[in-house]
mmCIF file of C-alpha atoms in Angstrom:
data_model
loop_
_atom_site.group_PDB
_atom_site.id
_atom_site.type_symbol
_atom_site.label_atom_id
_atom_site.label_comp_id
_atom_site.label_asym_id
_atom_site.label_seq_id
_atom_site.Cartn_x
_atom_site.Cartn_y
_atom_site.Cartn_z
ATOM 1 C CA ASP A 1 12.157 182.372 141.291
ATOM 2 C CA THR A 2 12.017 181.922 137.583
ATOM 3 C CA GLY A 3 13.991 184.992 136.688
ATOM 4 C CA VAL A 4 12.871 187.985 134.258
ATOM 5 C CA SER A 5 10.988 186.557 131.339
ATOM 6 C CA GLN A 6 10.067 188.076 127.981
ATOM 7 C CA ASP A 7 7.859 187.259 125.192
ATOM 8 C CA PRO A 8 8.178 187.011 122.499
ATOM 9 C CA ARG A 9 11.588 186.138 121.980
ATOM 10 C CA HIS A 10 11.729 186.964 118.261
ATOM 11 C CA LYS A 11 9.294 189.156 116.388
ATOM 12 C CA ILE A 12 9.331 189.984 112.515
ATOM 13 C CA THR A 13 6.881 192.408 111.395
ATOM 14 C CA LYS A 14 6.235 194.589 108.456
ATOM 15 C CA ARG A 15 6.866 198.313 108.339
ATOM 16 C CA GLY A 16 3.836 200.189 109.595
ATOM 17 C CA GLN A 17 2.365 197.545 111.710
ATOM 18 C CA ASN A 18 1.976 197.643 115.548
ATOM 19 C CA VAL A 19 3.848 195.265 118.019
ATOM 20 C CA THR A 20 3.487 194.629 121.618
ATOM 21 C CA PHE A 21 6.062 192.901 123.771
ATOM 22 C CA ARG A 22 5.549 191.479 127.301
ATOM 23 C CA CYS A 23 7.853 191.410 130.399
ATOM 24 C CA ASP A 24 7.229 189.488 133.683
ATOM 25 C CA PRO A 25 9.853 190.746 136.327
ATOM 26 C CA ILE A 26 10.836 188.832 139.345
ATOM 27 C CA SER A 27 7.770 188.913 141.551
ATOM 28 C CA GLU A 28 9.275 190.819 144.646
ATOM 29 C CA HIS A 29 10.874 193.423 142.442
ATOM 30 C CA ASN A 30 9.025 196.828 142.399
ATOM 31 C CA ARG A 31 11.328 198.465 139.672
ATOM 32 C CA LEU A 32 11.122 197.728 136.057
ATOM 33 C CA TYR A 33 13.418 199.149 133.134
ATOM 34 C CA TRP A 34 13.051 199.025 129.338
ATOM 35 C CA TYR A 35 16.253 199.177 127.366
ATOM 36 C CA ARG A 36 17.044 198.950 123.637
ATOM 37 C CA GLN A 37 20.127 197.380 122.380
ATOM 38 C CA THR A 38 21.345 197.722 118.575
ATOM 39 C CA LEU A 39 24.063 195.723 117.125
ATOM 40 C CA GLY A 40 27.496 196.517 118.508
ATOM 41 C CA GLN A 41 26.121 199.014 121.183
ATOM 42 C CA GLY A 42 25.320 198.924 124.839
ATOM 43 C CA PRO A 43 21.839 198.827 126.121
ATOM 44 C CA GLU A 44 20.101 202.448 125.977
ATOM 45 C CA PHE A 45 17.615 203.252 128.509
ATOM 46 C CA LEU A 46 14.016 203.542 127.351
ATOM 47 C CA THR A 47 11.605 203.874 130.187
ATOM 48 C CA TYR A 48 11.230 203.201 134.324
ATOM 49 C CA PHE A 49 8.552 202.096 136.425
ATOM 50 C CA GLN A 50 8.247 201.780 140.134
ATOM 51 C CA ASN A 51 5.189 199.648 140.958
ATOM 52 C CA GLU A 52 2.829 200.874 138.356
ATOM 53 C CA ALA A 53 3.859 204.342 138.001
ATOM 54 C CA GLN A 54 5.836 205.214 134.845
ATOM 55 C CA LEU A 55 8.524 207.838 136.268
ATOM 56 C CA GLU A 56 10.878 208.383 133.597
ATOM 57 C CA LYS A 57 11.011 208.282 129.692
ATOM 58 C CA SER A 58 13.830 208.693 127.662
ATOM 59 C CA ARG A 59 13.709 211.050 124.705
ATOM 60 C CA LEU A 60 14.439 208.060 122.737
ATOM 61 C CA LEU A 61 10.965 206.765 123.412
ATOM 62 C CA SER A 62 8.857 208.612 120.638
ATOM 63 C CA ASP A 63 5.252 209.033 120.703
ATOM 64 C CA ARG A 64 5.032 205.586 118.845
ATOM 65 C CA PHE A 65 6.118 203.923 121.814
ATOM 66 C CA SER A 66 4.100 203.502 125.009
ATOM 67 C CA ALA A 67 4.662 201.355 128.059
ATOM 68 C CA GLU A 68 2.425 200.001 130.880
ATOM 69 C CA ARG A 69 2.781 198.189 133.964
ATOM 70 C CA PRO A 70 -0.799 197.662 135.279
ATOM 71 C CA LYS A 71 -0.970 196.412 138.928
ATOM 72 C CA GLY A 72 2.734 196.781 139.268
ATOM 73 C CA SER A 73 3.401 193.332 137.970
ATOM 74 C CA PHE A 74 4.056 192.617 134.317
ATOM 75 C CA SER A 75 4.728 195.260 131.639
ATOM 76 C CA THR A 76 4.081 195.742 128.215
ATOM 77 C CA LEU A 77 6.041 197.683 125.512
ATOM 78 C CA GLU A 78 4.049 198.670 122.429
ATOM 79 C CA ILE A 79 5.308 200.171 119.100
ATOM 80 C CA GLN A 80 2.907 201.572 116.873
ATOM 81 C CA ARG A 81 3.576 202.004 113.117
ATOM 82 C CA THR A 82 6.886 200.353 113.147
ATOM 83 C CA GLU A 83 9.960 201.667 111.029
ATOM 84 C CA GLN A 84 13.060 199.772 110.048
ATOM 85 C CA GLY A 85 14.965 201.888 112.618
ATOM 86 C CA ASP A 86 12.939 200.191 115.361
ATOM 87 C CA SER A 87 14.751 196.897 114.713
ATOM 88 C CA ALA A 88 16.869 196.205 117.782
ATOM 89 C CA MET A 89 16.832 193.967 120.813
ATOM 90 C CA TYR A 90 14.317 195.246 123.481
ATOM 91 C CA LEU A 91 15.307 194.293 127.111
ATOM 92 C CA CYS A 92 13.589 194.186 130.355
ATOM 93 C CA ALA A 93 15.109 194.434 133.694
ATOM 94 C CA SER A 94 13.906 194.274 137.205
ATOM 95 C CA ARG A 95 15.545 195.188 140.277
ATOM 96 C CA ALA A 96 14.889 195.409 144.079
ATOM 97 C CA GLN A 97 14.668 198.732 145.916
ATOM 98 C CA GLY A 98 18.088 200.543 146.394
ATOM 99 C CA VAL A 99 21.052 202.139 144.609
ATOM 100 C CA ASN A 100 23.338 199.164 144.801
ATOM 101 C CA THR A 101 21.024 196.481 144.039
ATOM 102 C CA GLU A 102 21.539 194.196 140.945
ATOM 103 C CA ALA A 103 19.285 194.564 137.795
ATOM 104 C CA PHE A 104 18.187 191.285 136.458
ATOM 105 C CA PHE A 105 17.617 191.076 132.761
ATOM 106 C CA GLY A 106 15.472 189.033 130.516
ATOM 107 C CA GLN A 107 16.743 187.486 127.381
ATOM 108 C CA GLY A 108 15.207 190.178 125.425
ATOM 109 C CA THR A 109 12.706 190.435 122.250
ATOM 110 C CA ARG A 110 14.570 190.759 118.849
ATOM 111 C CA LEU A 111 12.489 192.830 116.601
ATOM 112 C CA THR A 112 13.030 192.971 113.034
ATOM 113 C CA VAL A 113 10.964 195.367 110.930
ATOM 114 C CA VAL A 114 10.904 194.484 107.153
ATOM 115 C CA ALA B 1 26.241 214.116 133.865
ATOM 116 C CA GLN B 2 27.032 210.595 134.638
ATOM 117 C CA SER B 3 28.481 208.551 131.871
ATOM 118 C CA VAL B 4 30.709 205.286 131.215
ATOM 119 C CA THR B 5 33.465 204.817 128.786
ATOM 120 C CA GLN B 6 34.816 201.568 127.716
ATOM 121 C CA LEU B 7 38.277 202.073 126.183
ATOM 122 C CA ASP B 8 38.354 199.185 123.916
ATOM 123 C CA SER B 9 35.653 197.871 121.637
ATOM 124 C CA HIS B 10 37.686 194.577 120.954
ATOM 125 C CA VAL B 11 40.113 192.793 123.053
ATOM 126 C CA SER B 12 41.869 189.475 121.936
ATOM 127 C CA VAL B 13 43.576 187.270 124.183
ATOM 128 C CA SER B 14 45.113 183.733 124.120
ATOM 129 C CA GLU B 15 43.564 181.115 126.503
ATOM 130 C CA GLY B 16 45.599 181.194 129.810
ATOM 131 C CA THR B 17 46.625 184.741 129.509
ATOM 132 C CA PRO B 18 45.455 187.568 131.663
ATOM 133 C CA VAL B 19 42.664 189.696 130.535
ATOM 134 C CA LEU B 20 42.208 193.488 131.287
ATOM 135 C CA LEU B 21 39.022 195.314 130.141
ATOM 136 C CA ARG B 22 39.267 199.033 130.710
ATOM 137 C CA CYS B 23 36.234 201.128 131.871
ATOM 138 C CA ASN B 24 36.257 205.061 132.843
ATOM 139 C CA TYR B 25 33.336 206.615 134.504
ATOM 140 C CA SER B 26 31.920 210.095 134.998
ATOM 141 C CA SER B 27 29.974 210.935 137.974
ATOM 142 C CA SER B 28 29.503 213.753 140.361
ATOM 143 C CA TYR B 29 28.516 211.347 143.026
ATOM 144 C CA SER B 30 30.106 208.412 144.640
ATOM 145 C CA PRO B 31 28.990 205.764 141.935
ATOM 146 C CA SER B 32 27.837 202.312 142.096
ATOM 147 C CA LEU B 33 29.431 200.424 139.391
ATOM 148 C CA PHE B 34 28.709 197.077 137.748
ATOM 149 C CA TRP B 35 30.101 194.734 135.129
ATOM 150 C CA TYR B 36 27.780 192.664 133.216
ATOM 151 C CA VAL B 37 28.419 190.065 130.746
ATOM 152 C CA GLN B 38 26.562 188.924 127.558
ATOM 153 C CA HIS B 39 27.127 185.635 126.014
ATOM 154 C CA PRO B 40 25.746 185.127 122.368
ATOM 155 C CA ASN B 41 21.983 184.504 122.631
ATOM 156 C CA LYS B 42 21.901 184.885 126.474
ATOM 157 C CA GLY B 43 20.590 187.530 128.652
ATOM 158 C CA LEU B 44 22.935 189.923 130.448
ATOM 159 C CA GLN B 45 24.557 188.484 133.679
ATOM 160 C CA LEU B 46 26.210 190.468 136.434
ATOM 161 C CA LEU B 47 29.857 189.828 137.000
ATOM 162 C CA LEU B 48 30.380 191.923 140.063
ATOM 163 C CA LYS B 49 29.492 195.303 141.524
ATOM 164 C CA TYR B 50 31.155 197.860 143.514
ATOM 165 C CA THR B 51 29.291 199.687 146.292
ATOM 166 C CA SER B 52 31.922 201.390 147.994
ATOM 167 C CA ALA B 53 32.478 198.675 150.707
ATOM 168 C CA ALA B 54 35.726 197.724 149.219
ATOM 169 C CA THR B 55 37.678 199.004 146.276
ATOM 170 C CA LEU B 56 38.827 195.617 144.911
ATOM 171 C CA VAL B 57 35.786 193.675 144.040
ATOM 172 C CA LYS B 58 35.725 189.787 143.359
ATOM 173 C CA GLY B 59 33.269 188.367 140.968
ATOM 174 C CA ILE B 60 31.983 185.214 139.597
ATOM 175 C CA ASN B 61 34.259 183.047 137.031
ATOM 176 C CA GLY B 62 37.586 184.495 138.690
ATOM 177 C CA PHE B 63 36.963 188.143 137.456
ATOM 178 C CA GLU B 64 37.717 190.966 139.626
ATOM 179 C CA ALA B 65 37.588 194.830 139.263
ATOM 180 C CA GLU B 66 39.311 197.647 141.289
ATOM 181 C CA PHE B 67 37.646 200.885 141.869
ATOM 182 C CA LYS B 68 40.296 203.718 141.480
ATOM 183 C CA LYS B 69 38.598 207.201 142.463
ATOM 184 C CA SER B 70 41.705 209.207 141.500
ATOM 185 C CA GLU B 71 41.552 207.806 138.172
ATOM 186 C CA THR B 72 37.802 207.199 137.733
ATOM 187 C CA SER B 73 38.301 203.915 136.584
ATOM 188 C CA PHE B 74 36.787 200.310 137.232
ATOM 189 C CA HIS B 75 38.927 197.946 135.113
ATOM 190 C CA LEU B 76 38.073 194.439 134.915
ATOM 191 C CA THR B 77 40.541 191.681 135.006
ATOM 192 C CA LYS B 78 41.112 187.941 135.067
ATOM 193 C CA PRO B 79 44.429 186.218 135.612
ATOM 194 C CA SER B 80 43.846 183.490 133.122
ATOM 195 C CA ALA B 81 41.406 183.478 130.305
ATOM 196 C CA HIS B 82 39.370 180.383 129.361
ATOM 197 C CA MET B 83 37.594 179.796 126.187
ATOM 198 C CA SER B 84 34.252 180.176 127.844
ATOM 199 C CA ASP B 85 35.093 183.900 128.649
ATOM 200 C CA ALA B 86 34.598 184.927 125.032
ATOM 201 C CA ALA B 87 31.614 187.277 125.296
ATOM 202 C CA GLU B 88 30.527 190.925 125.229
ATOM 203 C CA TYR B 89 31.296 192.831 128.484
ATOM 204 C CA PHE B 90 29.610 195.963 129.834
ATOM 205 C CA CYS B 91 30.564 198.518 132.403
ATOM 206 C CA VAL B 92 27.551 200.142 133.929
ATOM 207 C CA VAL B 93 27.060 202.921 136.378
ATOM 208 C CA SER B 94 24.035 203.361 138.393
ATOM 209 C CA LEU B 95 22.941 206.785 138.887
ATOM 210 C CA SER B 96 22.622 208.088 142.406
ATOM 211 C CA GLY B 97 19.735 210.203 141.599
ATOM 212 C CA GLY B 98 17.156 209.752 138.682
ATOM 213 C CA TYR B 99 15.710 206.527 140.118
ATOM 214 C CA ASN B 100 18.972 204.901 139.934
ATOM 215 C CA LYS B 101 18.873 203.983 136.159
ATOM 216 C CA LEU B 102 21.718 202.117 134.813
ATOM 217 C CA ILE B 103 23.865 203.715 132.236
ATOM 218 C CA PHE B 104 25.808 201.120 129.973
ATOM 219 C CA GLY B 105 29.136 201.584 128.479
ATOM 220 C CA ALA B 106 29.262 200.626 124.600
ATOM 221 C CA GLY B 107 30.738 197.078 125.454
ATOM 222 C CA THR B 108 33.952 195.391 124.854
ATOM 223 C CA ARG B 109 33.904 192.128 122.749
ATOM 224 C CA LEU B 110 36.487 189.617 124.276
ATOM 225 C CA ALA B 111 37.796 187.042 121.986
ATOM 226 C CA VAL B 112 39.877 184.138 123.422
ATOM 227 C CA HIS B 113 42.097 182.212 121.274
ATOM 228 C CA PRO B 114 43.524 178.693 121.826
#
């Protein structure tokens, strides 16, 4: 068990460019979450996958954001036409089934839009 | 709606003195509650969780929390602070419905002085 890994750890991009982040969850976890965290704030929920199905999306997730989890394994989060307001830490978490189970978080991808 | 309020954005203690980080929750159902810690440049790590088995929950690194339904509180405590405890702490509620997504408080930054 190598934990949840995210790639890249840091991304600097110019406004208007597209970026894609990857998350590899713990292999036996069927649930995967994406969160966004800005400075001084707690993580905010973006979207949730159960296996390959995207079951919930936050209103924070504008139409420039899309997430996938093909085959129920790794997940990608793409941001199109990035804006400076997209600058944040993007966190991925995976979790086994059950309301009381712990969510394991990756170290995040820090996005800076210049 | 379920939510979490962390009552202090910053707490400062001297090494060796007790730590108290306050958290109140709002939930229509019996909640699952967690405390996570985030050290600089590190991922979120679970400290402890409440799952209705016992109201006093012991976690890692000497931390514990007490669930008080009458006060809708889940405060985090530690008898004696160490320098290594300096970090950001998040109180988290797991929704009983809605795919059990985790709702984070805004966080409390703990500073520990020699």
